Every structure is written in C-alpha cells, then in structure tokens.
Amino acid sequence: MKNFRLIVVIIAAAMIIPASCKPKEPTDLTKAGIIPRPVTVTSTGEAFALNSRTTVYVDAGSDEILKIGQYLADRLNASAGLDIAVQEAQAEPGKGSILLTLSDAGNNLGEEGYTLTVTRNQVKLAAEKPAGLFRGIQTIRQLVEKDASSGEPGSFMIASGTITDQPEYSYRGMMLDVSRHFFGVEDVKKVIEYLAFYKINTLHLHLSDDQGWRIEIKSWPNLTVHGGSTQVGGGEGGFYTQEQYSDIVKYAADHYITIVPEIDMPGHTNAALASYPELNCNGKAPELYTGTEVGFSSLCTGKEITYKFIDDVVREISALTPGPFFHIGGDESHATKVEDYIPFINRVQDIVEKYGKQVIGWDEIALATLKPNSVAQCWASEENALKAIAQGAKILMSPAKKAYIDMQYDKSTPLGLHWAAYIEVDDSYNWDPATYIPGVAKENIIGVEAPMWTETLTKLDDIEFMMFPRLPGIAEIGWTPAALRNWDEYKLRLALHGRFFEEMDINYYKSPRVPWQESK
Ligand code: TNX
C-alpha cells in the first residue's frame, strides 16, 4: 500500500514537472567536457531543456549578431536533428530561449571573452564584442547533451550555472602547409570549421615552398602556371586563384579567424626559381622539385629584380588580406650566406611595412634587425628567441618538440615525420609557453601555433588524423591559464570529445593514453 502511494506521487510529479526540465541525473556544469577549459565555471545543478521549440534570440538590428545566432542554430540543428529558429529579440525573451547579446556583458571581457548564464528557463550569452559571442557559442555547442531522463527523442539539455571566460593569449593558431601537398578550398574550409570549434583564431597558410607556389600573383603569372604544377611525389599540385584565396579569407572571417599568409624566403623558393630564371643568380631556372629535402634553394639576394618580385608579391597578397600579419618565412636558409641573409630580411621587413602589415618570420629572422612590432615564430632555436626579445620583438611559440602536429604520435604512426620527436597527445599538451624557454616570459609571447607540415599528408583525412586529438590541447594551451591545466583532468574532457569527432566525421587517432568513452 505504501509502495502504491509512493508510485502515485511519483507519477503525479512526473506529469506536473516536464521531464526535460528536471533531469533524473543531476547535471553539473563543472563536469562538462568543455575544451578549452573556461576560466571560471559554477554549477547550479539544474538544466535548460533544448528541443525544437527552443528559439535563439539575438540583439535586434545587427546583421553580424544575427549571423552568429544562425550559425549556432544551424550547428545545433545539424548535430541534434532539431529545428531551432532564430529571431531578433523585441522584448525580454521568455522561457525556452537562448539569448545572444552585446549588452550586460560586464567589463574586461576583451575582444573574445564572454559570460554564459544557464538557468532552467534561459541560456544567456553576453559579450562585449561579436567575436566573444562567436567563441561563446562554441561553448554552448559543446554543452548540449542528450536528456537521458526524457523518453522523447529530440530532447537535449544544457547543465545550468555560470561561465565567465576569456583567452590567455591573443594569438591561437594552426599552420597548414599547402605547398608540399596542395589542399583545395573545400578542405581548408573544413579545417577552419574544426579550428572554430576549439576557439582558435588564426590560420597561417604556408603558401610557397620548394615544391609548389600556391597563390596566383597577377604580375608574375608563371609562379602558379609552372611553379604550382606539381607537389611532393610528383602529383599535379594546384593553387588558389586570388578569388579563391579571398573566399578562404572571407570564410575564415565568418568564423572569427584571421588568415596569415606566408611566402617563405629567401630559402624554400625552388618553385619560384623554377618559374622565373631571372630570380636566380646564374640566370638559369632549376627543374621543379618534388622531393622532401630542405635548405638547398635561395632567391638571389644581390639582384634588384628580387626585391621588385617580393614587392609585387607582398603588395598583391596584402591587398587581399585584412589581417595584420604577413609571414616572410626565413627558415632554413642554408643556401644563403648569413651576411646576405641579414640585409635581405631587413629589406623585406621594410617592404612588408610599406604595405601596412606586420612581419612574422621563423625564429631565424632574429639574426636580422627586427622591427619592434615584428614577431619571431620559435620552432627550434632558444638563442634566436632571446635575440628577438632583446630587440623588443614578440614571440609566437611553436616549439617543434611539442607543437608540431606533423610529428608522429609514436613509432607505429603511419603518417608524419619524427625528426623533432614522437609527440603523443599528452606530450603535446604538457607544456607552458611562458616557461618553455628560460628568459622568455609571458609578456614576450603573443600566443601559440601548431604547424602542420604536409610532406607525408596527401588528403583531408590525413590532416584530421594528425590534428585530432592534439589540436584541442594546443587550443587549450593558448586559451586557458596554465594554473587551470593538468593532463589527468584534461584527458577526461578530451575523452568526451570522441563524440564530437564522430559527429563531425573526423578521422582521429584513438590514443591509448585517453580513456575514450564508448559511443552511445
Ligand atoms: C622544418 S619548421 C621546416 C619545414 C619542414 C618541417 C617538417 C620549419 C620552419 N621548417 O620546412 O616541412 O621541418 O617537420
């Protein structure tokens, strides 16, 4: 009898309280698997119910914010099979709404910070800038989970509580080498989508190297006609027309990602040298190159035509690039004498400045006289890093032993190289940019970048396999304060991301060091 009364009470309660608002399992926002880990999270133990009746409201009168709202709705609808609509908020939106707003964000959230407040009735995302809203909607995407307590298919929930979040470093990037093997616009767009999910804000494109020149330069057309016609292994190569490059830039901007174009010089230039004999000191064009050696080519630093060439290339690419940086390479110039290298880099810095851009170069550029706003990308030499900061320049951290995501995970990895190290997922996570090089402190560093060289990578699947699961960790290093990061806690969150990799159809490396959850 007692049991019977209890059952009646339970059934009655179940009828009054919609199941989706009162999940059986208590929710805990602090246990949600958000990557990068947010700066502060507090849980209130309830949940917001998400279903096709949910509406995304945005501040009225802003196309930009409307687009961000639509992006969120599109992604939720695609991954959860929902039919969420987006509307401009007229009055204070009511129950069941997700509100994106630039008001009441509080102060000091900066360009990319946001606050997220989730109650049973509403999700409110506030930021000072649209970029902050865009970063915040990635958090929302990662928080949505199936509501196990509801029998209804199409019932999802978001754990309740508050998140206040902003990045530790302003530059969080990945580099993609499209020269050794060429990757078309659609592949690059996929990479941009993956980066956005982890709040990465920069994609550096390595657009030229010995094996291929990959961007149309109207004043030097043979660069792509001839110089873009092959790749490592002798395949057909390819290049972006200026229109296609602009399309990538625009797609990246729609994801609040800045494109950094790189034209590597004075070394790594065989494709250009093969296309124009006059760029060679002996006036003779070498053959195209499809191997993987480095350090054998050099622009002729003593010829005036070399600087006319660079001026044209920097001018045309800068005109298509809204971001602040132009990457001049500068690495492994073993075929250029150092007494030629230094004045060359100095002069190229002036050209880049003339077209309104800031120089980034691989750490070797610190041998030259750096402009105070130039950035040395540290991949190998600690000495160069110290030389750069002694000149007042800033550092972008890409130490090859940690951040090179073209390195093999271990001896059995079928793709990648291992000249720097084998880099398992914990190795790529366990380091701190601000303590990695003695003498280089946090205030010297603009951020971190994970380079993806593609000597051994021929298709998007290969890129995915090397990116995942290491890239999320690099993203967290750039976003989350070092004091909040530790591998044993991170690996549990990373394990939860297996479901996102599967949803996005990402070909990832199932590292044995991560306790992956069986997919439900
Ligand atoms: C070194 S890292 C290079 C690249 C190669 C890479 C392969 C750097 C600045 N230069 O030319 O592709 O190693 O891991």
Coordinates of C-alpha atoms and ligand atoms in Angstrom, one line a residue:
M1 CA 0.0 0.0 0.0
K2 CA 2.8 2.4 1.0
N3 CA 4.5 1.5 -2.3
F4 CA 1.4 2.2 -4.2
R5 CA 1.1 5.7 -2.7
L6 CA 4.6 6.4 -3.5
I7 CA 4.2 5.3 -7.1
V8 CA 1.1 7.6 -7.4
V9 CA 3.1 10.5 -6.1
I10 CA 5.9 9.9 -8.5
I11 CA 3.6 9.6 -11.5
A12 CA 1.8 12.8 -10.4
A13 CA 5.1 14.6 -10.1
A14 CA 6.2 13.4 -13.4
M15 CA 3.1 14.8 -15.0
I16 CA 3.5 18.2 -13.5
I17 CA 7.2 18.7 -14.0
P18 CA 8.2 18.3 -17.6
A19 CA 10.8 15.7 -17.7
S20 CA 13.2 17.8 -19.7
C21 CA 13.4 20.5 -17.1
K22 CA 14.1 18.1 -14.2
P23 CA 16.7 15.6 -15.4
K24 CA 16.9 12.4 -13.4
E25 CA 20.6 12.6 -13.2
P26 CA 21.7 15.8 -11.6
T27 CA 23.6 18.0 -14.0
D28 CA 26.9 19.5 -13.1
L29 CA 28.3 22.3 -15.3
T30 CA 31.7 22.0 -13.7
K31 CA 32.0 18.4 -15.1
A32 CA 31.1 19.3 -18.6
G33 CA 33.8 18.5 -21.1
I34 CA 34.5 21.9 -22.5
I35 CA 37.7 22.4 -24.4
P36 CA 39.4 24.8 -24.0
R37 CA 38.6 24.8 -20.3
P38 CA 36.8 28.0 -19.3
V39 CA 38.3 30.3 -16.8
T40 CA 35.5 30.1 -14.2
V41 CA 32.6 27.7 -14.0
T42 CA 29.9 27.4 -11.3
S43 CA 27.1 24.9 -11.3
T44 CA 23.6 25.3 -10.1
G45 CA 22.6 21.7 -10.5
E46 CA 19.6 22.1 -12.9
A47 CA 19.3 22.1 -16.6
F48 CA 17.9 24.0 -19.6
A49 CA 15.8 21.9 -21.9
L50 CA 16.7 22.1 -25.6
N51 CA 14.4 20.9 -28.3
S52 CA 12.7 22.1 -31.5
R53 CA 10.6 24.6 -29.5
T54 CA 13.8 26.4 -28.4
T55 CA 14.4 29.8 -30.1
V56 CA 17.7 31.6 -30.5
Y57 CA 17.1 35.4 -29.9
V58 CA 19.7 38.0 -30.9
D59 CA 20.0 41.7 -30.3
A60 CA 17.8 43.5 -32.9
G61 CA 19.4 45.5 -35.7
S62 CA 22.7 43.7 -36.2
D63 CA 23.3 41.5 -39.2
E64 CA 26.5 40.4 -37.7
I65 CA 24.9 39.1 -34.5
L66 CA 22.1 37.6 -36.5
K67 CA 24.6 35.6 -38.4
I68 CA 26.2 34.3 -35.2
G69 CA 22.8 33.2 -34.0
Q70 CA 22.1 31.5 -37.3
Y71 CA 25.5 29.7 -37.1
L72 CA 24.6 28.4 -33.6
A73 CA 21.1 27.3 -34.7
D74 CA 22.5 25.6 -37.9
R75 CA 25.1 23.6 -36.0
L76 CA 22.6 22.5 -33.2
N77 CA 20.0 21.6 -35.8
A78 CA 22.5 19.6 -37.8
S79 CA 24.1 17.7 -34.9
A80 CA 20.9 17.2 -32.8
G81 CA 18.4 16.9 -35.6
L82 CA 16.4 19.9 -34.2
D83 CA 14.6 22.7 -35.9
I84 CA 15.6 25.7 -33.8
A85 CA 14.7 29.1 -35.2
V86 CA 16.5 32.5 -34.9
Q87 CA 14.8 35.8 -34.2
E88 CA 15.7 39.3 -33.3
A89 CA 14.7 40.0 -29.7
Q90 CA 12.0 42.6 -29.4
A91 CA 11.2 42.4 -25.7
E92 CA 12.9 40.4 -23.0
P93 CA 12.8 36.8 -24.4
G94 CA 10.9 34.3 -22.3
K95 CA 11.2 30.7 -21.3
G96 CA 13.0 28.3 -23.6
S97 CA 15.1 30.9 -25.3
I98 CA 18.8 31.2 -26.0
L99 CA 19.7 34.9 -26.0
L100 CA 22.9 36.3 -27.6
T101 CA 23.5 39.8 -26.6
L102 CA 26.2 42.5 -26.5
S103 CA 24.5 44.2 -23.5
D104 CA 25.2 43.4 -19.8
A105 CA 28.4 41.6 -20.5
G106 CA 30.2 43.3 -17.7
N107 CA 33.6 44.7 -18.1
N108 CA 37.0 43.4 -19.1
L109 CA 36.0 40.5 -21.2
G110 CA 38.0 41.9 -24.1
E111 CA 37.7 41.0 -27.7
E112 CA 36.9 37.4 -27.3
G113 CA 35.6 36.9 -23.8
Y114 CA 32.0 36.1 -22.9
T115 CA 29.7 35.2 -20.0
L116 CA 27.2 32.3 -20.2
T117 CA 24.4 32.0 -17.8
V118 CA 22.2 28.9 -17.9
T119 CA 19.0 28.6 -15.9
R120 CA 16.1 26.2 -16.3
N121 CA 14.4 28.8 -18.3
Q122 CA 17.0 30.5 -20.4
V123 CA 20.5 30.5 -21.8
K124 CA 22.1 33.9 -21.9
L125 CA 25.3 34.5 -23.7
A126 CA 26.7 38.0 -23.3
A127 CA 29.9 39.5 -24.7
E128 CA 31.5 42.9 -25.4
K129 CA 32.3 42.1 -29.0
P130 CA 30.8 39.8 -31.7
A131 CA 34.0 37.7 -31.6
G132 CA 33.2 37.0 -27.9
L133 CA 29.7 35.8 -28.9
F134 CA 31.2 33.6 -31.5
R135 CA 33.6 32.0 -29.0
G136 CA 30.8 31.6 -26.6
I137 CA 28.5 29.7 -29.0
Q138 CA 31.2 27.1 -29.3
T139 CA 30.9 26.5 -25.6
I140 CA 27.1 26.2 -26.0
R141 CA 27.6 23.6 -28.8
Q142 CA 29.9 21.6 -26.5
L143 CA 27.5 21.7 -23.6
V144 CA 24.5 20.2 -25.4
E145 CA 23.8 16.6 -24.4
K146 CA 21.0 14.1 -24.7
D147 CA 18.5 14.3 -22.0
A148 CA 18.6 10.8 -20.8
S149 CA 15.6 11.3 -18.5
S150 CA 13.2 12.2 -21.3
G151 CA 11.8 9.4 -23.3
E152 CA 11.3 11.8 -26.2
P153 CA 13.8 11.7 -29.0
G154 CA 14.9 15.2 -29.7
S155 CA 15.2 16.1 -26.0
F156 CA 18.5 17.7 -25.2
M157 CA 19.8 19.7 -22.2
I158 CA 22.4 22.1 -21.1
A159 CA 23.6 21.9 -17.4
S160 CA 22.8 25.1 -15.5
G161 CA 25.3 27.6 -14.0
T162 CA 27.6 30.4 -15.0
I163 CA 30.7 30.5 -17.1
T164 CA 33.0 33.6 -17.4
D165 CA 35.7 33.1 -19.9
Q166 CA 38.4 34.8 -21.9
P167 CA 41.6 33.8 -23.6
E168 CA 45.1 33.9 -22.0
Y169 CA 46.8 34.6 -25.4
S170 CA 45.5 36.8 -28.2
Y171 CA 47.1 34.6 -30.9
R172 CA 46.0 30.9 -31.1
G173 CA 46.8 29.4 -34.4
M174 CA 47.4 26.5 -36.6
M175 CA 49.6 26.5 -39.7
L176 CA 48.7 24.5 -42.8
D177 CA 51.4 23.7 -45.4
V178 CA 49.5 23.7 -48.7
S179 CA 52.8 23.7 -50.6
R180 CA 54.3 20.3 -50.1
H181 CA 50.9 18.9 -50.9
F182 CA 48.1 21.1 -52.2
F183 CA 44.8 21.2 -50.4
G184 CA 41.8 22.8 -52.1
V185 CA 39.4 25.4 -50.8
E186 CA 36.9 22.9 -49.5
D187 CA 39.5 21.1 -47.4
V188 CA 40.7 24.4 -46.0
K189 CA 37.1 25.4 -45.1
K190 CA 36.7 22.1 -43.2
V191 CA 39.9 22.9 -41.2
I192 CA 38.5 26.3 -40.5
E193 CA 35.4 24.8 -39.1
Y194 CA 37.3 22.5 -36.8
L195 CA 39.5 25.3 -35.6
A196 CA 36.5 27.4 -34.8
F197 CA 35.0 24.7 -32.5
Y198 CA 38.2 25.0 -30.4
K199 CA 38.2 28.8 -30.3
I200 CA 41.4 29.0 -32.5
N201 CA 41.5 32.5 -34.0
T202 CA 44.3 32.3 -36.6
L203 CA 45.1 30.1 -39.7
H204 CA 48.6 30.5 -41.1
L205 CA 48.8 29.3 -44.7
H206 CA 52.2 28.2 -45.9
L207 CA 51.6 29.3 -49.5
S208 CA 55.0 28.7 -51.1
D209 CA 58.0 26.3 -50.8
D210 CA 60.4 24.4 -52.9
Q211 CA 57.7 22.0 -54.1
G212 CA 55.0 24.5 -55.1
W213 CA 53.7 28.0 -55.3
R214 CA 50.1 28.1 -54.4
I215 CA 48.7 31.6 -54.8
E216 CA 48.0 33.4 -58.0
I217 CA 50.2 36.6 -58.4
K218 CA 48.8 38.5 -61.4
S219 CA 52.1 40.4 -62.1
W220 CA 54.1 37.1 -62.0
P221 CA 51.7 34.5 -63.6
N222 CA 54.2 31.8 -64.2
L223 CA 54.6 31.3 -60.4
T224 CA 51.4 29.3 -60.4
V225 CA 51.3 28.1 -64.0
H226 CA 54.6 26.4 -63.7
G227 CA 55.5 26.7 -60.0
G228 CA 52.2 25.4 -58.9
S229 CA 52.0 22.5 -61.3
T230 CA 53.4 19.8 -59.0
Q231 CA 53.9 18.7 -55.4
V232 CA 55.8 16.2 -53.2
G233 CA 55.8 12.8 -55.0
G234 CA 55.1 14.4 -58.4
G235 CA 51.3 14.8 -58.3
E236 CA 49.6 17.6 -60.1
G237 CA 49.7 20.2 -57.3
G238 CA 47.4 23.2 -57.7
F239 CA 47.0 26.8 -56.5
Y240 CA 44.4 29.2 -55.3
T241 CA 43.2 31.9 -57.7
Q242 CA 43.0 35.3 -56.0
E243 CA 39.3 34.9 -55.9
Q244 CA 39.6 31.5 -54.2
Y245 CA 42.1 32.9 -51.6
S246 CA 39.6 35.8 -50.9
D247 CA 36.9 33.2 -50.5
I248 CA 39.0 31.4 -47.8
V249 CA 39.8 34.7 -46.1
K250 CA 36.1 35.5 -46.0
Y251 CA 35.1 32.0 -44.7
A252 CA 37.7 32.4 -42.0
A253 CA 36.5 35.8 -41.1
D254 CA 33.0 34.4 -40.8
H255 CA 34.5 32.1 -38.1
Y256 CA 36.4 35.0 -36.5
I257 CA 39.6 33.5 -37.8
T258 CA 42.4 35.6 -39.3
I259 CA 44.4 34.3 -42.2
V260 CA 48.2 34.8 -42.0
P261 CA 49.7 34.3 -45.5
E262 CA 53.3 33.0 -45.7
I263 CA 55.6 33.4 -48.6
D264 CA 58.8 31.6 -47.5
M265 CA 62.1 33.4 -48.5
P266 CA 65.0 33.6 -49.2
G267 CA 65.2 29.8 -48.9
H268 CA 62.4 27.3 -49.7
T269 CA 62.0 29.1 -53.0
N270 CA 62.7 26.4 -55.7
A271 CA 59.2 26.7 -57.1
A272 CA 59.6 30.5 -57.7
L273 CA 63.2 30.0 -59.0
A274 CA 62.0 27.3 -61.5
S275 CA 59.3 29.7 -62.8
Y276 CA 61.5 32.8 -63.4
P277 CA 65.1 32.3 -64.5
E278 CA 65.9 36.0 -63.6
L279 CA 65.4 35.3 -59.9
N280 CA 68.5 33.0 -60.0
C281 CA 72.0 34.4 -59.5
N282 CA 73.1 32.4 -62.6
G283 CA 70.0 33.4 -64.6
K284 CA 69.0 29.8 -65.1
A285 CA 65.8 28.2 -63.9
P286 CA 66.2 24.9 -62.0
E287 CA 63.9 22.0 -62.5
L288 CA 60.7 21.7 -60.4
Y289 CA 61.3 19.8 -57.2
T290 CA 59.1 17.0 -55.8
G291 CA 61.3 15.6 -53.1
T292 CA 61.4 16.5 -49.4
E293 CA 64.9 17.8 -48.8
V294 CA 65.2 21.3 -47.3
G295 CA 67.8 24.1 -47.4
F296 CA 69.1 24.0 -51.0
S297 CA 67.4 26.9 -52.7
S298 CA 67.8 30.7 -52.3
L299 CA 66.5 33.8 -54.0
C300 CA 69.4 35.9 -55.4
T301 CA 69.7 38.4 -52.6
G302 CA 72.1 40.6 -54.6
K303 CA 69.8 41.3 -57.6
E304 CA 67.4 44.2 -57.7
I305 CA 64.8 42.2 -59.5
T306 CA 64.5 40.0 -56.4
Y307 CA 63.1 43.0 -54.4
K308 CA 60.8 44.0 -57.3
F309 CA 59.4 40.5 -57.2
I310 CA 59.0 40.5 -53.4
D311 CA 57.4 43.9 -53.6
D312 CA 54.8 42.7 -56.1
V313 CA 54.0 39.6 -54.2
V314 CA 53.7 41.3 -50.9
R315 CA 51.6 44.1 -52.5
E316 CA 49.1 41.7 -54.2
I317 CA 48.7 39.3 -51.2
S318 CA 48.4 42.2 -48.7
A319 CA 45.6 43.8 -50.7
L320 CA 43.6 40.5 -50.3
T321 CA 44.5 40.0 -46.6
P322 CA 42.6 42.1 -44.0
G323 CA 44.6 40.6 -41.1
P324 CA 47.6 42.5 -39.6
F325 CA 50.3 39.9 -40.4
F326 CA 52.5 38.9 -43.4
H327 CA 54.7 35.9 -42.8
I328 CA 58.0 36.0 -44.6
G329 CA 59.3 32.5 -43.7
G330 CA 63.1 33.0 -43.3
D331 CA 63.8 29.5 -42.1
E332 CA 66.5 27.0 -43.0
S333 CA 68.2 29.4 -45.5
H334 CA 71.2 27.2 -45.6
A335 CA 71.9 28.2 -49.2
T336 CA 72.0 31.9 -48.3
K337 CA 75.2 33.3 -46.7
V338 CA 74.4 34.9 -43.3
E339 CA 75.9 38.2 -44.5
D340 CA 73.4 38.2 -47.3
Y341 CA 70.5 36.9 -45.2
I342 CA 70.6 39.7 -42.7
P343 CA 70.3 42.7 -45.1
F344 CA 67.7 40.6 -47.1
I345 CA 65.5 40.2 -44.1
N346 CA 65.9 43.8 -43.1
R347 CA 64.8 45.0 -46.6
V348 CA 61.9 42.6 -46.7
Q349 CA 60.6 43.9 -43.4
D350 CA 60.5 47.4 -45.0
I351 CA 58.5 46.1 -47.9
V352 CA 56.0 44.4 -45.6
E353 CA 55.7 47.5 -43.5
K354 CA 55.2 49.6 -46.7
Y355 CA 52.1 47.5 -47.4
G356 CA 50.7 48.0 -43.9
K357 CA 51.5 44.6 -42.5
Q358 CA 53.5 43.3 -39.5
V359 CA 56.2 40.8 -40.1
I360 CA 56.1 37.3 -38.7
G361 CA 59.1 35.0 -39.6
W362 CA 60.5 31.7 -38.3
D363 CA 62.9 32.3 -35.4
E364 CA 66.0 32.7 -37.7
I365 CA 64.8 36.2 -38.6
A366 CA 66.1 37.3 -35.2
L367 CA 69.6 37.3 -36.7
A368 CA 68.5 40.4 -38.6
T369 CA 67.5 43.8 -37.1
L370 CA 63.9 43.2 -36.1
K371 CA 61.3 45.9 -36.1
P372 CA 59.7 46.3 -32.6
N373 CA 56.4 45.0 -34.0
S374 CA 57.9 42.0 -35.8
V375 CA 57.2 38.5 -34.4
A376 CA 59.6 35.6 -34.3
Q377 CA 57.9 32.2 -34.5
C378 CA 60.0 30.0 -32.3
W379 CA 60.3 26.5 -33.6
A380 CA 63.8 25.5 -32.9
S381 CA 66.4 27.9 -31.5
E382 CA 66.2 29.3 -28.0
E383 CA 69.1 31.6 -28.8
N384 CA 67.1 33.2 -31.6
A385 CA 64.1 33.6 -29.3
L386 CA 66.3 35.5 -26.8
K387 CA 67.8 37.6 -29.7
A388 CA 64.3 38.5 -30.8
I389 CA 63.1 39.7 -27.3
A390 CA 66.3 41.6 -26.8
Q391 CA 65.3 43.6 -29.8
G392 CA 61.9 44.2 -28.4
A393 CA 60.1 41.8 -30.7
K394 CA 57.4 39.4 -29.7
I395 CA 57.4 35.6 -29.8
L396 CA 54.9 33.2 -31.3
M397 CA 55.5 29.8 -29.6
S398 CA 55.7 26.7 -31.9
P399 CA 58.3 24.5 -30.3
A400 CA 58.8 21.6 -32.7
K401 CA 59.1 19.0 -29.9
K402 CA 55.7 19.9 -28.6
A403 CA 53.6 21.9 -31.1
Y404 CA 54.5 20.2 -34.4
I405 CA 51.4 18.3 -35.3
D406 CA 53.1 16.8 -38.3
M407 CA 55.2 14.7 -36.0
Q408 CA 54.3 11.0 -35.5
Y409 CA 52.5 10.1 -32.2
D410 CA 54.8 7.1 -31.8
K411 CA 56.8 4.7 -33.9
S412 CA 53.7 3.0 -35.3
T413 CA 52.0 6.1 -36.7
P414 CA 51.5 5.6 -40.4
L415 CA 51.8 9.3 -41.3
G416 CA 54.1 12.1 -40.3
L417 CA 57.8 12.7 -39.5
H418 CA 59.8 12.3 -36.3
W419 CA 62.9 14.5 -36.7
A420 CA 61.8 16.6 -33.7
A421 CA 60.2 14.0 -31.5
Y422 CA 57.4 11.5 -31.3
I423 CA 54.6 13.5 -29.8
E424 CA 51.8 11.6 -28.1
V425 CA 48.7 13.6 -27.1
D426 CA 49.9 14.1 -23.5
D427 CA 53.3 15.4 -24.7
S428 CA 51.7 18.0 -27.0
Y429 CA 49.5 19.1 -24.0
N430 CA 52.1 19.1 -21.2
W431 CA 54.0 22.3 -21.7
D432 CA 53.6 26.0 -20.9
P433 CA 54.6 28.7 -23.4
A434 CA 55.5 31.1 -20.6
T435 CA 58.1 28.8 -19.1
Y436 CA 59.3 26.7 -22.0
I437 CA 62.3 28.9 -22.9
P438 CA 64.2 30.3 -19.9
G439 CA 64.3 34.0 -20.3
V440 CA 61.1 34.2 -22.5
A441 CA 58.2 35.3 -20.3
K442 CA 54.5 35.5 -20.8
E443 CA 54.6 39.2 -21.7
N444 CA 57.0 38.5 -24.6
I445 CA 54.6 36.0 -26.1
I446 CA 51.7 36.7 -28.4
G447 CA 50.5 33.1 -28.4
V448 CA 50.9 29.6 -29.7
E449 CA 50.6 27.9 -33.1
A450 CA 50.6 24.3 -34.2
P451 CA 52.3 23.8 -37.6
M452 CA 51.1 21.1 -39.9
W453 CA 53.7 20.4 -42.5
T454 CA 52.5 18.1 -45.2
E455 CA 55.4 16.2 -46.7
T456 CA 53.6 12.9 -45.9
L457 CA 50.0 14.1 -45.8
T458 CA 48.0 14.0 -49.1
K459 CA 44.3 14.3 -48.1
L460 CA 42.0 15.9 -45.6
D461 CA 41.7 12.5 -43.7
D462 CA 45.5 12.7 -43.1
I463 CA 45.3 16.2 -41.8
E464 CA 42.5 15.2 -39.4
F465 CA 44.4 12.2 -38.1
M466 CA 47.4 14.5 -37.2
M467 CA 45.2 17.3 -35.8
F468 CA 43.0 15.2 -33.7
P469 CA 43.3 14.8 -30.8
R470 CA 46.3 17.1 -30.5
L471 CA 44.9 20.3 -31.8
P472 CA 42.3 20.7 -29.0
G473 CA 45.2 20.6 -26.5
I474 CA 47.1 23.3 -28.2
A475 CA 43.9 25.3 -28.3
E476 CA 43.6 24.9 -24.5
I477 CA 47.3 25.9 -24.0
G478 CA 46.5 29.2 -25.8
W479 CA 43.2 29.9 -24.1
T480 CA 43.3 28.6 -20.6
P481 CA 45.6 29.9 -17.8
A482 CA 48.4 27.4 -17.0
A483 CA 47.2 27.1 -13.4
L484 CA 44.0 25.5 -14.6
R485 CA 45.6 22.9 -16.8
N486 CA 46.6 19.4 -16.0
W487 CA 46.7 16.3 -18.1
D488 CA 44.9 14.0 -15.7
E489 CA 41.9 16.2 -15.7
Y490 CA 42.2 17.2 -19.3
K491 CA 42.3 13.7 -20.6
L492 CA 38.8 13.0 -19.2
R493 CA 37.4 16.0 -21.0
L494 CA 39.2 15.0 -24.2
A495 CA 37.7 11.6 -23.9
L496 CA 34.2 13.1 -24.0
H497 CA 35.2 14.8 -27.3
G498 CA 35.3 11.5 -29.1
R499 CA 31.6 12.0 -29.7
F500 CA 32.2 15.3 -31.4
F501 CA 34.9 13.8 -33.6
E502 CA 32.5 11.1 -34.6
E503 CA 29.6 13.5 -35.2
M504 CA 31.9 15.6 -37.4
D505 CA 33.2 12.5 -39.1
I506 CA 36.7 13.3 -38.2
N507 CA 39.4 10.7 -38.8
Y508 CA 41.1 10.8 -35.4
Y509 CA 43.9 9.0 -33.7
K510 CA 42.5 6.9 -30.8
S511 CA 45.4 7.4 -28.5
P512 CA 45.7 4.7 -25.8
R513 CA 46.5 7.5 -23.3
V514 CA 43.0 8.8 -23.5
P515 CA 40.1 7.0 -21.7
W516 CA 37.7 7.3 -24.7
Q517 CA 34.0 6.7 -23.9
E518 CA 32.2 4.1 -25.9
S519 CA 30.0 6.0 -28.3
K520 CA 26.4 5.8 -27.2
Ligands
TNX1 C1 61.2 22.0 -40.8 S1 59.9 24.0 -39.3 C2 60.8 23.0 -41.7 C3 59.8 22.7 -42.7 C4 59.5 21.2 -42.8 C5 59.4 20.7 -41.4 C6 58.9 19.3 -41.3 C7 60.5 24.9 -40.3 C8 60.4 26.3 -40.1 N1 60.9 24.4 -41.4 O1 60.4 23.1 -44.0 O2 58.4 21.0 -43.5 O3 60.6 20.8 -40.7 O4 58.6 18.9 -40.0

